[in-house]
mmCIF file of C-alpha atoms in Angstrom:
data_model
loop_
_atom_site.group_PDB
_atom_site.id
_atom_site.type_symbol
_atom_site.label_atom_id
_atom_site.label_comp_id
_atom_site.label_asym_id
_atom_site.label_seq_id
_atom_site.Cartn_x
_atom_site.Cartn_y
_atom_site.Cartn_z
ATOM 1 C CA MET J 219 83.455 97.985 80.843
ATOM 2 C CA ILE J 220 81.215 98.800 83.815
ATOM 3 C CA LEU J 221 77.977 96.946 84.584
ATOM 4 C CA VAL J 222 75.443 99.260 86.244
ATOM 5 C CA ILE J 223 72.776 97.547 88.372
ATOM 6 C CA THR J 224 69.532 99.497 88.696
ATOM 7 C CA ASN J 225 66.065 98.526 89.954
ATOM 8 C CA ASP J 226 64.116 98.566 86.702
ATOM 9 C CA GLN J 227 66.203 98.319 83.536
ATOM 10 C CA THR J 228 63.213 99.417 81.450
ATOM 11 C CA ASP J 229 63.216 102.813 83.164
ATOM 12 C CA PHE J 230 66.958 103.589 83.202
ATOM 13 C CA SER J 231 69.302 103.924 80.238
ATOM 14 C CA VAL J 232 72.908 104.696 79.405
ATOM 15 C CA GLN J 233 71.619 108.022 78.081
ATOM 16 C CA LYS J 234 70.157 108.878 81.505
ATOM 17 C CA LEU J 235 73.380 107.793 83.192
ATOM 18 C CA TRP J 236 75.438 109.894 80.796
ATOM 19 C CA GLN J 237 73.256 112.957 81.392
ATOM 20 C CA SER J 238 73.593 112.555 85.165
ATOM 21 C CA MET J 239 77.377 112.310 84.860
ATOM 22 C CA LYS J 240 77.464 115.363 82.615
ATOM 23 C CA ASN J 241 75.396 117.342 85.141
ATOM 24 C CA MET J 242 77.943 116.434 87.832
ATOM 25 C CA GLY J 243 80.883 117.790 85.834
ATOM 26 C CA PHE J 244 82.165 114.554 84.309
ATOM 27 C CA LYS J 245 83.603 114.664 80.817
ATOM 28 C CA VAL J 246 82.119 111.634 79.072
ATOM 29 C CA SER J 247 82.955 111.043 75.419
ATOM 30 C CA GLU J 248 81.005 108.781 73.081
ATOM 31 C CA SER J 249 83.673 106.104 73.480
ATOM 32 C CA GLU J 250 83.384 106.331 77.278
ATOM 33 C CA ARG J 251 79.590 106.042 77.123
ATOM 34 C CA ALA J 252 79.956 102.756 75.291
ATOM 35 C CA ARG J 253 81.758 101.279 78.300
ATOM 36 C CA TYR J 254 78.601 101.251 80.458
ATOM 37 C CA LEU J 255 76.015 98.465 80.387
ATOM 38 C CA ILE J 256 72.702 98.522 82.266
ATOM 39 C CA ALA J 257 71.101 95.571 84.065
ATOM 40 C CA GLY J 258 68.125 95.584 86.416
ATOM 41 C CA MET J 259 66.996 93.744 89.521
ATOM 42 C CA ARG J 260 63.664 93.447 87.732
ATOM 43 C CA GLU J 261 65.345 90.841 85.516
ATOM 44 C CA CYS J 262 65.650 88.750 88.702
ATOM 45 C CA ASP J 263 62.464 89.743 90.503
ATOM 46 C CA GLU J 264 59.465 91.406 88.847
ATOM 47 C CA SER J 265 58.636 93.193 92.113
ATOM 48 C CA TYR J 266 61.562 95.576 91.450
ATOM 49 C CA SER J 267 59.561 97.558 88.891
ATOM 50 C CA THR J 268 59.813 101.318 89.262
ATOM 51 C CA PHE J 269 56.164 101.466 90.352
ATOM 52 C CA ASN J 270 56.681 98.919 93.141
ATOM 53 C CA VAL J 271 59.887 100.572 94.336
ATOM 54 C CA VAL J 272 58.176 103.960 94.555
ATOM 55 C CA GLN J 273 55.209 102.402 96.379
ATOM 56 C CA GLY J 274 57.485 100.477 98.761
ATOM 57 C CA ALA J 275 56.022 97.218 97.500
ATOM 58 C CA VAL J 276 59.273 95.345 96.887
ATOM 59 C CA ILE J 277 59.129 91.885 98.482
ATOM 60 C CA ASP J 278 61.528 91.824 101.438
ATOM 61 C CA THR J 279 61.693 88.414 103.120
ATOM 62 C CA ALA J 280 64.603 86.181 104.072
ATOM 63 C CA ASP J 281 63.646 83.666 101.379
ATOM 64 C CA GLY J 282 63.200 86.455 98.860
ATOM 65 C CA ARG J 283 66.590 87.966 99.650
ATOM 66 C CA GLU J 284 68.329 84.600 99.320
ATOM 67 C CA LYS J 285 66.647 83.975 95.981
ATOM 68 C CA ASN J 286 67.471 87.467 94.699
ATOM 69 C CA GLU J 287 71.082 87.098 95.805
ATOM 70 C CA LEU J 288 71.479 83.953 93.731
ATOM 71 C CA GLU J 289 69.542 85.300 90.757
ATOM 72 C CA LEU J 290 71.508 88.564 90.719
ATOM 73 C CA THR J 291 74.769 86.628 90.810
ATOM 74 C CA LYS J 292 73.593 84.545 87.856
ATOM 75 C CA LEU J 293 72.553 87.704 86.007
ATOM 76 C CA VAL J 294 75.952 89.358 86.468
ATOM 77 C CA SER J 295 77.720 86.143 85.488
ATOM 78 C CA ARG J 296 75.653 85.947 82.288
ATOM 79 C CA LYS J 297 76.416 89.563 81.450
ATOM 80 C CA LYS J 298 80.115 88.994 82.032
ATOM 81 C CA GLN J 299 80.103 85.847 79.924
ATOM 82 C CA ALA J 300 78.455 87.765 77.091
ATOM 83 C CA GLU J 301 80.814 90.729 77.558
ATOM 84 C CA PRO J 302 84.167 89.565 79.049
ATOM 85 C CA ARG J 303 85.410 93.164 79.173
ATOM 86 C CA ILE J 304 83.204 93.870 82.212
ATOM 87 C CA LYS J 305 85.654 94.647 85.025
ATOM 88 C CA ALA J 306 83.471 96.238 87.729
ATOM 89 C CA VAL J 307 79.906 96.587 88.972
ATOM 90 C CA LEU J 308 78.206 99.825 90.014
ATOM 91 C CA MET J 309 75.076 99.435 92.152
ATOM 92 C CA GLU J 310 73.043 102.462 91.061
ATOM 93 C CA SER J 311 70.121 101.406 93.222
ATOM 94 C CA THR J 312 70.471 102.128 96.924
ATOM 95 C CA ILE J 313 68.181 99.244 97.916
ATOM 96 C CA VAL J 314 70.353 96.449 96.529
ATOM 97 C CA CYS J 315 73.519 97.120 98.568
ATOM 98 C CA GLU J 316 72.790 94.042 100.675
ATOM 99 C CA TYR J 317 73.770 91.950 97.651
ATOM 100 C CA SER J 318 77.123 93.681 97.046
ATOM 101 C CA ASP J 319 79.149 91.254 99.152
ATOM 102 C CA ALA J 320 77.605 88.255 97.393
ATOM 103 C CA LEU J 321 78.631 89.684 94.034
ATOM 104 C CA ARG J 322 82.160 90.416 95.276
ATOM 105 C CA TYR J 323 82.522 86.879 96.563
ATOM 106 C CA ARG J 324 80.962 84.995 93.674
ATOM 107 C CA THR J 325 82.063 87.091 90.676
ATOM 108 C CA GLN J 326 85.434 88.381 91.958
ATOM 109 C CA LEU J 327 84.568 91.802 90.547
ATOM 110 C CA PRO J 328 84.897 95.133 92.378
ATOM 111 C CA VAL J 329 81.418 96.252 93.418
ATOM 112 C CA PHE J 330 80.834 99.928 94.165
ATOM 113 C CA ASP J 331 77.666 101.104 95.872
ATOM 114 C CA VAL J 332 76.320 103.922 97.997
ATOM 115 C CA LEU J 333 78.055 102.460 101.069
ATOM 116 C CA THR J 334 81.508 102.506 99.478
ATOM 117 C CA MET J 335 80.847 106.122 98.484
ATOM 118 C CA VAL J 336 79.696 107.175 101.954
ATOM 119 C CA ASP J 337 82.654 105.405 103.555
ATOM 120 C CA PHE J 338 84.984 107.136 101.103
ATOM 121 C CA LEU J 339 83.695 110.596 101.976
ATOM 122 C CA HIS J 340 83.680 109.753 105.679
ATOM 123 C CA GLN J 341 87.307 108.647 105.493
ATOM 124 C CA SER J 342 88.261 111.922 103.823
ATOM 125 C CA THR J 343 86.974 113.785 106.887
ATOM 126 C CA SER J 344 88.280 111.345 109.518
ATOM 127 C CA PRO J 345 91.840 110.579 110.627
ATOM 128 C CA ASN J 346 93.661 107.497 109.459
ATOM 129 C CA PRO J 347 94.437 105.506 112.632
ATOM 130 C CA ARG J 348 97.518 104.000 111.019
ATOM 131 C CA PHE J 349 99.264 107.357 111.070
ATOM 132 C CA GLY J 350 96.565 109.605 112.509
ATOM 133 C CA SER J 351 96.505 112.901 114.304
ATOM 134 C CA THR J 352 96.992 113.073 118.059
ATOM 135 C CA ASP J 353 95.413 116.499 118.394
ATOM 136 C CA SER J 354 93.398 116.334 121.621
ATOM 137 C CA ARG J 355 90.946 118.974 120.355
ATOM 138 C CA PHE J 356 89.191 116.331 118.324
ATOM 139 C CA SER J 357 86.814 113.615 119.445
ATOM 140 C CA TRP J 358 88.651 110.775 117.719
ATOM 141 C CA VAL J 359 91.582 111.154 120.129
ATOM 142 C CA ASP J 360 91.325 109.657 123.613
ATOM 143 C CA GLN J 361 92.522 111.344 126.804
ATOM 144 C CA GLY J 362 95.913 109.682 126.503
ATOM 145 C CA GLY J 363 96.559 111.499 123.234
ATOM 146 C CA GLU J 364 96.233 108.404 121.050
ATOM 147 C CA PRO J 365 93.679 107.890 118.268
ATOM 148 C CA ASP J 366 90.794 105.684 119.405
ATOM 149 C CA MET J 367 91.251 102.526 117.321
ATOM 150 C CA ASP J 368 87.835 101.153 118.305
ATOM 151 C CA LEU J 369 86.216 104.306 116.945
ATOM 152 C CA LEU J 370 88.289 104.683 113.790
ATOM 153 C CA ALA J 371 88.990 101.110 112.726
ATOM 154 C CA ALA J 372 85.496 99.709 113.232
ATOM 155 C CA ARG J 373 85.377 98.284 109.728
ATOM 156 C CA TRP J 374 88.835 96.763 109.844
ATOM 157 C CA ARG J 375 88.845 95.280 113.334
ATOM 158 C CA TYR J 376 86.359 92.621 112.208
ATOM 159 C CA LEU J 377 88.505 91.550 109.247
ATOM 160 C CA ASP J 378 91.515 89.267 109.179
ATOM 161 C CA PRO J 379 94.243 91.082 107.164
ATOM 162 C CA THR J 380 95.637 87.754 105.945
ATOM 163 C CA LYS J 381 92.352 87.159 104.108
ATOM 164 C CA LEU J 382 92.069 90.577 102.498
ATOM 165 C CA PRO J 383 92.910 91.268 98.841
ATOM 166 C CA VAL J 384 96.385 92.609 98.049
ATOM 167 C CA VAL J 385 96.981 95.916 96.265
ATOM 168 C CA GLY J 386 99.973 96.431 93.981
ATOM 169 C CA ILE J 387 101.978 99.660 93.862
ATOM 170 C CA LEU J 388 103.517 100.714 90.542
ATOM 171 C CA ARG J 389 106.626 102.658 91.489
ATOM 172 C CA ILE J 390 108.378 105.161 89.272
ATOM 173 C CA ASP J 391 112.150 104.812 88.909
ATOM 174 C CA TYR J 392 112.928 107.034 91.877
ATOM 175 C CA SER J 393 113.976 106.133 95.407
ATOM 176 C CA TYR J 394 113.356 107.963 98.671
ATOM 177 C CA PRO J 395 112.715 106.940 102.298
ATOM 178 C CA PRO J 396 108.893 106.956 102.720
ATOM 179 C CA ALA J 397 107.277 108.270 105.893
ATOM 180 C CA PRO J 398 104.256 106.555 107.488
ATOM 181 C CA GLY J 399 101.284 107.689 105.434
ATOM 182 C CA ASP J 400 103.246 107.667 102.196
ATOM 183 C CA VAL J 401 101.881 105.350 99.497
ATOM 184 C CA ASP J 402 105.101 103.324 99.610
ATOM 185 C CA HIS J 403 105.057 102.785 103.391
ATOM 186 C CA PRO J 404 103.477 99.434 104.436
ATOM 187 C CA ASN J 405 102.004 100.919 107.625
ATOM 188 C CA SER J 406 99.794 103.211 105.558
ATOM 189 C CA TYR J 407 97.274 100.402 105.029
ATOM 190 C CA PHE J 408 95.243 97.803 106.921
ATOM 191 C CA TYR J 409 96.048 95.235 104.241
ATOM 192 C CA LYS J 410 98.999 93.883 102.321
ATOM 193 C CA THR J 411 100.651 95.864 99.504
ATOM 194 C CA VAL J 412 103.458 94.831 97.167
ATOM 195 C CA LYS J 413 105.635 97.048 94.964
ATOM 196 C CA GLU J 414 107.273 96.868 91.548
ATOM 197 C CA THR J 415 109.330 99.579 89.827
ATOM 198 C CA ALA J 416 108.809 100.679 86.222
ATOM 199 C CA LYS J 417 112.445 100.878 85.190
ATOM 200 C CA GLY J 418 113.289 103.949 83.127
ATOM 201 C CA LEU J 419 110.118 105.820 84.093
ATOM 202 C CA THR J 420 111.757 108.534 86.188
ATOM 203 C CA PHE J 421 110.155 111.368 88.138
ATOM 204 C CA LYS J 422 111.374 113.815 85.505
ATOM 205 C CA ALA J 423 109.823 111.669 82.776
ATOM 206 C CA VAL J 424 106.358 111.430 84.361
ATOM 207 C CA GLN J 425 106.329 115.192 84.896
ATOM 208 C CA ALA J 426 107.227 115.792 81.242
ATOM 209 C CA ALA J 427 104.227 113.680 80.153
ATOM 210 C CA GLN J 428 105.855 112.721 76.871
ATOM 211 C CA PRO J 429 104.881 109.497 75.080
ATOM 212 C CA LEU J 430 106.514 106.483 76.685
ATOM 213 C CA THR J 431 109.779 105.396 75.146
ATOM 214 C CA LYS J 432 110.236 101.742 74.247
ATOM 215 C CA GLU J 433 112.322 101.259 77.409
ATOM 216 C CA GLN J 434 109.765 102.992 79.627
ATOM 217 C CA ARG J 435 106.823 101.053 78.212
ATOM 218 C CA GLU J 436 108.669 97.768 78.628
ATOM 219 C CA GLY J 437 109.515 98.761 82.206
ATOM 220 C CA MET J 438 105.875 99.542 82.946
ATOM 221 C CA GLU J 439 104.669 96.331 81.323
ATOM 222 C CA ARG J 440 107.183 94.245 83.258
ATOM 223 C CA ALA J 441 106.257 95.864 86.583
ATOM 224 C CA ILE J 442 102.513 95.446 86.004
ATOM 225 C CA LYS J 443 102.853 91.831 84.882
ATOM 226 C CA ASN J 444 104.993 91.048 87.938
ATOM 227 C CA LEU J 445 102.344 92.538 90.225
ATOM 228 C CA GLU J 446 99.593 90.567 88.524
ATOM 229 C CA ALA J 447 101.643 87.375 88.826
ATOM 230 C CA ILE J 448 101.692 87.894 92.603
ATOM 231 C CA GLY J 449 97.895 88.034 92.589
ATOM 232 C CA VAL J 450 97.101 91.691 93.276
ATOM 233 C CA SER J 451 93.481 92.769 92.897
ATOM 234 C CA GLY J 452 94.301 96.301 91.732
ATOM 235 C CA ILE J 453 97.273 98.565 91.057
ATOM 236 C CA THR J 454 97.946 102.090 92.304
ATOM 237 C CA GLY J 455 100.967 104.341 91.747
ATOM 238 C CA ASP J 456 103.467 106.224 93.878
ATOM 239 C CA CYS J 457 103.436 109.546 91.994
ATOM 240 C CA GLY J 458 100.521 111.857 91.242
ATOM 241 C CA PHE J 459 101.993 112.668 87.823
ATOM 242 C CA LEU J 460 101.393 109.045 86.805
ATOM 243 C CA MET J 461 97.966 110.408 85.857
ATOM 244 C CA ASN J 462 99.694 111.146 82.551
ATOM 245 C CA TYR J 463 100.024 107.382 82.013
ATOM 246 C CA GLN J 464 96.786 106.090 83.544
ATOM 247 C CA ALA J 465 95.510 105.152 80.081
ATOM 248 C CA GLU J 466 98.656 103.157 79.300
ATOM 249 C CA ALA J 467 98.596 101.365 82.654
ATOM 250 C CA ARG J 468 94.952 100.331 82.404
ATOM 251 C CA THR J 469 95.536 99.098 78.832
ATOM 252 C CA ILE J 470 98.449 96.901 79.901
ATOM 253 C CA ALA J 471 96.867 95.541 83.081
ATOM 254 C CA LYS J 472 94.153 92.939 83.457
ATOM 255 C CA VAL J 473 93.251 94.210 86.936
ATOM 256 C CA PRO J 474 91.914 97.709 87.715
ATOM 257 C CA CYS J 475 94.514 100.503 87.720
ATOM 258 C CA PHE J 476 94.219 103.759 89.672
ATOM 259 C CA VAL J 477 97.730 105.159 89.551
ATOM 260 C CA SER J 478 97.155 108.768 90.679
ATOM 261 C CA SER J 479 95.263 110.477 93.482
ATOM 262 C CA MET J 480 94.040 112.935 90.836
ATOM 263 C CA LEU J 481 91.478 110.329 89.786
ATOM 264 C CA GLN J 482 89.377 111.549 92.723
ATOM 265 C CA CYS J 483 88.954 115.031 91.204
ATOM 266 C CA PRO J 484 85.748 114.148 89.299
ATOM 267 C CA LEU J 485 84.169 113.137 92.599
ATOM 268 C CA LEU J 486 84.924 116.540 94.097
ATOM 269 C CA SER J 487 83.259 118.332 91.204
ATOM 270 C CA ALA J 488 80.235 116.058 91.693
ATOM 271 C CA PHE J 489 80.047 116.459 95.479
ATOM 272 C CA TYR J 490 79.899 120.263 95.481
ATOM 273 C CA SER J 491 78.034 123.048 93.699
ATOM 274 C CA ASN J 492 79.557 124.873 90.746
ATOM 275 C CA SER J 493 80.467 127.880 92.891
ATOM 276 C CA GLU J 494 82.581 125.839 95.319
ATOM 277 C CA GLN J 495 86.303 125.321 94.828
ATOM 278 C CA PHE J 496 89.182 123.012 95.754
ATOM 279 C CA LEU J 497 92.874 123.238 96.567
ATOM 280 C CA VAL J 498 95.304 120.832 94.903
ATOM 281 C CA LEU J 499 98.440 120.511 97.029
ATOM 282 C CA THR J 500 101.627 119.437 95.296
ATOM 283 C CA ALA J 501 105.339 119.210 96.031
ATOM 284 C CA ASN J 502 106.117 121.932 93.489
ATOM 285 C CA GLY J 503 103.484 124.317 92.215
ATOM 286 C CA GLU J 504 105.508 125.448 89.211
ATOM 287 C CA SER J 505 105.602 121.863 87.939
ATOM 288 C CA LEU J 506 101.909 121.039 88.366
ATOM 289 C CA ARG J 507 100.278 124.367 87.524
ATOM 290 C CA PRO J 508 100.839 124.242 83.729
ATOM 291 C CA ALA J 509 99.883 120.549 83.638
ATOM 292 C CA LEU J 510 96.751 120.719 85.791
ATOM 293 C CA SER J 511 94.180 121.262 83.055
ATOM 294 C CA SER J 512 95.553 118.393 80.986
ATOM 295 C CA MET J 513 95.565 116.061 83.991
ATOM 296 C CA LEU J 514 92.000 117.023 84.924
ATOM 297 C CA SER J 515 90.879 116.202 81.390
ATOM 298 C CA LEU J 516 92.670 112.857 81.580
ATOM 299 C CA CYS J 517 90.616 111.951 84.654
ATOM 300 C CA CYS J 518 87.351 112.964 82.952
ATOM 301 C CA VAL J 519 86.778 116.354 84.587
ATOM 302 C CA ASP J 520 84.915 118.582 82.142
ATOM 303 C CA GLU J 521 86.755 121.719 81.005
ATOM 304 C CA SER J 522 83.918 123.881 82.309
ATOM 305 C CA VAL J 523 84.883 123.104 85.914
ATOM 306 C CA HIS J 524 88.697 123.169 85.649
ATOM 307 C CA SER J 525 88.745 126.689 87.102
ATOM 308 C CA ARG J 526 87.412 125.328 90.402
ATOM 309 C CA PHE J 527 90.748 123.596 91.096
ATOM 310 C CA HIS J 528 93.664 125.698 92.392
ATOM 311 C CA VAL J 529 97.259 124.483 92.666
ATOM 312 C CA VAL J 530 99.172 125.149 95.885
ATOM 313 C CA GLY J 531 102.874 124.284 95.928
ATOM 314 C CA CYS J 532 104.659 123.199 99.110
ATOM 315 C CA GLU J 533 108.184 123.815 97.792
ATOM 316 C CA ASN J 534 108.777 126.786 100.110
ATOM 317 C CA VAL J 535 107.519 125.114 103.286
ATOM 318 C CA PRO J 536 110.477 124.849 105.708
ATOM 319 C CA GLY J 537 111.896 121.330 105.549
ATOM 320 C CA PHE J 538 109.870 120.236 102.521
ATOM 321 C CA ASP J 539 112.851 120.697 100.213
ATOM 322 C CA ALA J 540 113.871 117.189 101.321
ATOM 323 C CA VAL J 541 111.258 115.861 98.862
ATOM 324 C CA ALA J 542 113.032 117.424 95.882
ATOM 325 C CA LYS J 543 116.337 116.055 97.177
ATOM 326 C CA GLY J 544 114.964 112.536 97.619
ATOM 327 C CA GLU J 545 115.785 112.659 101.333
ATOM 328 C CA ALA J 546 113.804 111.660 104.419
ATOM 329 C CA VAL J 547 111.286 114.330 105.363
ATOM 330 C CA ASP J 548 110.972 115.454 108.977
ATOM 331 C CA VAL J 549 107.174 115.238 109.075
ATOM 332 C CA GLU J 550 106.751 116.930 112.452
ATOM 333 C CA ARG J 551 108.905 119.847 111.350
ATOM 334 C CA VAL J 552 107.106 120.258 108.027
ATOM 335 C CA LYS J 553 103.541 119.778 109.290
ATOM 336 C CA PRO J 554 102.959 123.296 110.766
ATOM 337 C CA GLY J 555 104.174 124.918 107.561
ATOM 338 C CA VAL J 556 101.844 122.842 105.394
ATOM 339 C CA VAL J 557 98.889 123.688 107.639
ATOM 340 C CA ASP J 558 99.708 127.417 107.630
ATOM 341 C CA LEU J 559 100.081 127.383 103.853
ATOM 342 C CA VAL J 560 96.639 125.856 103.389
ATOM 343 C CA LEU J 561 94.947 128.102 105.941
ATOM 344 C CA ASN J 562 96.353 131.171 104.171
ATOM 345 C CA GLU J 563 95.042 129.907 100.841
ATOM 346 C CA ILE J 564 91.595 129.291 102.320
ATOM 347 C CA ASP J 565 91.563 132.833 103.718
ATOM 348 C CA GLN J 566 92.168 134.104 100.188
ATOM 349 C CA ARG J 567 89.654 131.703 98.629
ATOM 350 C CA PRO J 568 86.614 131.469 100.949
ATOM 351 C CA GLN J 569 84.796 129.242 98.437
ATOM 352 C CA VAL J 570 87.256 126.376 99.008
ATOM 353 C CA ARG J 571 85.421 123.320 100.342
ATOM 354 C CA ALA J 572 87.888 120.433 100.024
ATOM 355 C CA ILE J 573 91.572 119.652 99.573
ATOM 356 C CA MET J 574 93.239 117.256 97.143
ATOM 357 C CA LEU J 575 96.788 116.047 97.850
ATOM 358 C CA GLU J 576 98.344 115.257 94.463
ATOM 359 C CA CYS J 577 101.765 114.273 95.774
ATOM 360 C CA THR J 578 102.069 110.808 97.326
ATOM 361 C CA GLU J 579 104.425 112.212 99.984
ATOM 362 C CA LEU J 580 101.695 114.528 101.322
ATOM 363 C CA PRO J 581 99.270 112.067 103.026
ATOM 364 C CA PRO J 582 101.276 112.231 106.303
ATOM 365 C CA TYR J 583 99.869 115.772 106.645
ATOM 366 C CA ALA J 584 96.268 114.904 105.725
ATOM 367 C CA ASP J 585 95.052 114.459 109.295
ATOM 368 C CA ALA J 586 96.575 117.748 110.426
ATOM 369 C CA LEU J 587 94.790 119.481 107.548
ATOM 370 C CA ARG J 588 91.495 117.808 108.431
ATOM 371 C CA CYS J 589 91.875 118.992 112.013
ATOM 372 C CA ALA J 590 92.801 122.553 111.062
ATOM 373 C CA THR J 591 90.272 123.107 108.265
ATOM 374 C CA ASN J 592 87.380 120.768 109.119
ATOM 375 C CA MET J 593 87.297 119.942 105.405
ATOM 376 C CA PRO J 594 87.530 116.694 103.457
ATOM 377 C CA VAL J 595 91.110 115.887 102.457
ATOM 378 C CA LEU J 596 91.533 113.416 99.617
ATOM 379 C CA ASP J 597 94.873 111.764 98.938
ATOM 380 C CA ALA J 598 96.496 108.640 97.549
ATOM 381 C CA ILE J 599 95.463 106.633 100.628
ATOM 382 C CA THR J 600 91.767 107.523 100.411
ATOM 383 C CA LEU J 601 91.883 106.465 96.750
ATOM 384 C CA VAL J 602 93.392 103.044 97.470
ATOM 385 C CA ASP J 603 91.069 102.446 100.421
ATOM 386 C CA PHE J 604 88.071 103.394 98.253
ATOM 387 C CA PHE J 605 88.989 100.733 95.723
ATOM 388 C CA HIS J 606 89.753 98.210 98.453
ATOM 389 C CA SER J 607 86.312 98.715 99.993
ATOM 390 C CA ALA J 608 84.824 97.568 96.676
ATOM 391 C CA ILE J 609 86.715 94.255 96.683
ATOM 392 C CA SER J 610 86.661 93.390 100.386
ATOM 393 C CA ASP J 611 83.952 92.355 102.794
ATOM 394 C CA ASN J 612 81.690 94.935 104.375
ATOM 395 C CA PRO J 613 81.388 93.305 107.829
ATOM 396 C CA PHE J 614 78.191 95.208 108.637
ATOM 397 C CA VAL J 615 76.135 94.224 105.569
ATOM 398 C CA GLY J 616 76.054 91.071 103.469
ATOM 399 C CA MET J 617 77.927 87.784 103.641
ATOM 400 C CA ASN J 618 80.980 88.549 105.819
ATOM 401 C CA PHE J 619 82.913 86.307 103.462
ATOM 402 C CA GLN J 620 86.339 87.500 104.603
ATOM 403 C CA SER J 621 85.520 87.803 108.307
ATOM 404 C CA SER J 622 86.514 85.103 110.780
ATOM 405 C CA THR J 623 87.840 86.405 114.064
ATOM 406 C CA ARG J 624 88.132 89.811 115.601
ATOM 407 C CA VAL J 625 91.616 91.188 114.958
ATOM 408 C CA SER J 626 93.250 93.259 117.678
ATOM 409 C CA SER J 627 95.036 96.533 116.940
ATOM 410 C CA PRO J 628 98.552 95.189 117.783
ATOM 411 C CA GLN J 629 98.142 92.627 114.990
ATOM 412 C CA LEU J 630 96.954 95.305 112.598
ATOM 413 C CA SER J 631 100.059 97.402 113.248
ATOM 414 C CA SER J 632 102.468 94.675 112.151
ATOM 415 C CA PRO J 633 102.341 94.328 108.353
ATOM 416 C CA ASP J 634 105.509 92.216 108.425
ATOM 417 C CA GLN J 635 103.415 89.419 109.972
ATOM 418 C CA LEU J 636 101.316 89.165 106.829
ATOM 419 C CA PRO J 637 102.132 86.432 104.309
ATOM 420 C CA ASP J 638 104.000 87.324 101.138
ATOM 421 C CA THR J 639 100.927 86.681 99.016
ATOM 422 C CA VAL J 640 97.237 86.783 99.752
ATOM 423 C CA GLN J 641 94.894 85.238 97.220
ATOM 424 C CA TYR J 642 91.473 86.810 96.710
ATOM 425 C CA LEU J 643 88.637 84.332 97.228
#
C-alpha cells in the first residue's frame, strides 16, 4: 500500500487522487484504488489547513520545522503500525519535501516527492556520467571531450557509495557480456548492485508471457529471497519483458520490485498531452509489437492512450544482431545506426516527444539519442535511479543522513572497491 501525505487530509481524498490519475492516463482499478491511504500534515500541525496554505500562513520556523519533522515521523509510523502493508510514501504536497529525508531515515520507507520526480525527468534529458556521451556539441562535455563530472554528478559527489542502499538485479536465465550502461554492468550505477538468476526463466519464456511453471516460479522465488537476504532495498530486472511477471515478483518480494523499464510508460502519458506520442525501442520489433498493449495494461496505462506508443525494432541495425546471438555488442559500431533509426522514425512521426528503451541492452545508446533528438530518453537505468533517489539522501535538502565526506570521481568509478553488502540505515 502507498501512504499519500497531503497538507490538509480533510480536503483531499482517495477519490480525488484516483480522478487525477485517471486524467493523466493511468488505469486504476477498484482494487488498485484501495492500495492508497491519505494522511495530512494538518494532523501534525493545524496551520497546514488548506486555507492557511493558500494564504501563505503556514508557520515556518526552525523550531516549527523540527517539531513537524518529529510529528510527521510519528504519524507515518502510526499509519504503518495500523496498516503493515504500507511500503512507500508519496508526498503529494510540494511544501513538505524538506521532511522527506527524515522519513527515509526514520521509517526506512521509500519516499517519493516532487524533487525525485524533477530529478527523474532531468536525468532523462541529461547524460549519465558513468557511461555518458563525449559529443563536444553539448554543454555537459568539457573541452577535453570528457563529461564534466562536477556538473553531472552533483548529487552523487556528496554521498559516500559505501553508505548508500543496495539494489538487487533479478536476472533471467540468459547470459551475455554486458556493456557499460547495461543493467547488468556494475559501472552503470553510482551505488552497489548485486545479481541473482531466476533459473528456468529464459528469454524465450519471458517473451512468451505464459504462466510461470513450477520450476520457473521456484527459480524466481529463490533468486528474490537470496537478494533480500543480502539486504537489498529494491529489486529490478535485466529484461524489459519481465513486465509480464512484475505482479508475481512484487507478490513474492518483501521489498519494492520494478523489474522492467516499461513501468515508466505511465509517467510519459502523464507528462505529455494526449496528442503527443512516444517511441518504444526494442531489440526486436516483431517480438514486442504484438505484446505492447498487454504490457502497457500491466503497468497501468489506460487503453485509451495505448496508441500513443510506437514500437521501433533495432534488429536490422548493423552490428545489433549480436544481441540476438548473446554476443558482445560493439557499441561504437552500433550507435550511429540506432541514432539514424530513431531520427527517421521521428521524421515520420512529428508528434513524438520522448523515447522509451524497453531492452536493457539499449541504455548504452541513451546519451547519443538525447544528443541527437534533444528529447527525454527513459531506460532501465533512469528507472533504477528514480527508485534509488527515493531511498537515499538528498544532500541538498533535509538531514544528509548518508553524507559524510565528499567523494572524488576516481572513487566513484571503482565499484569493485565497494563492500559486498551495504546495510540501509
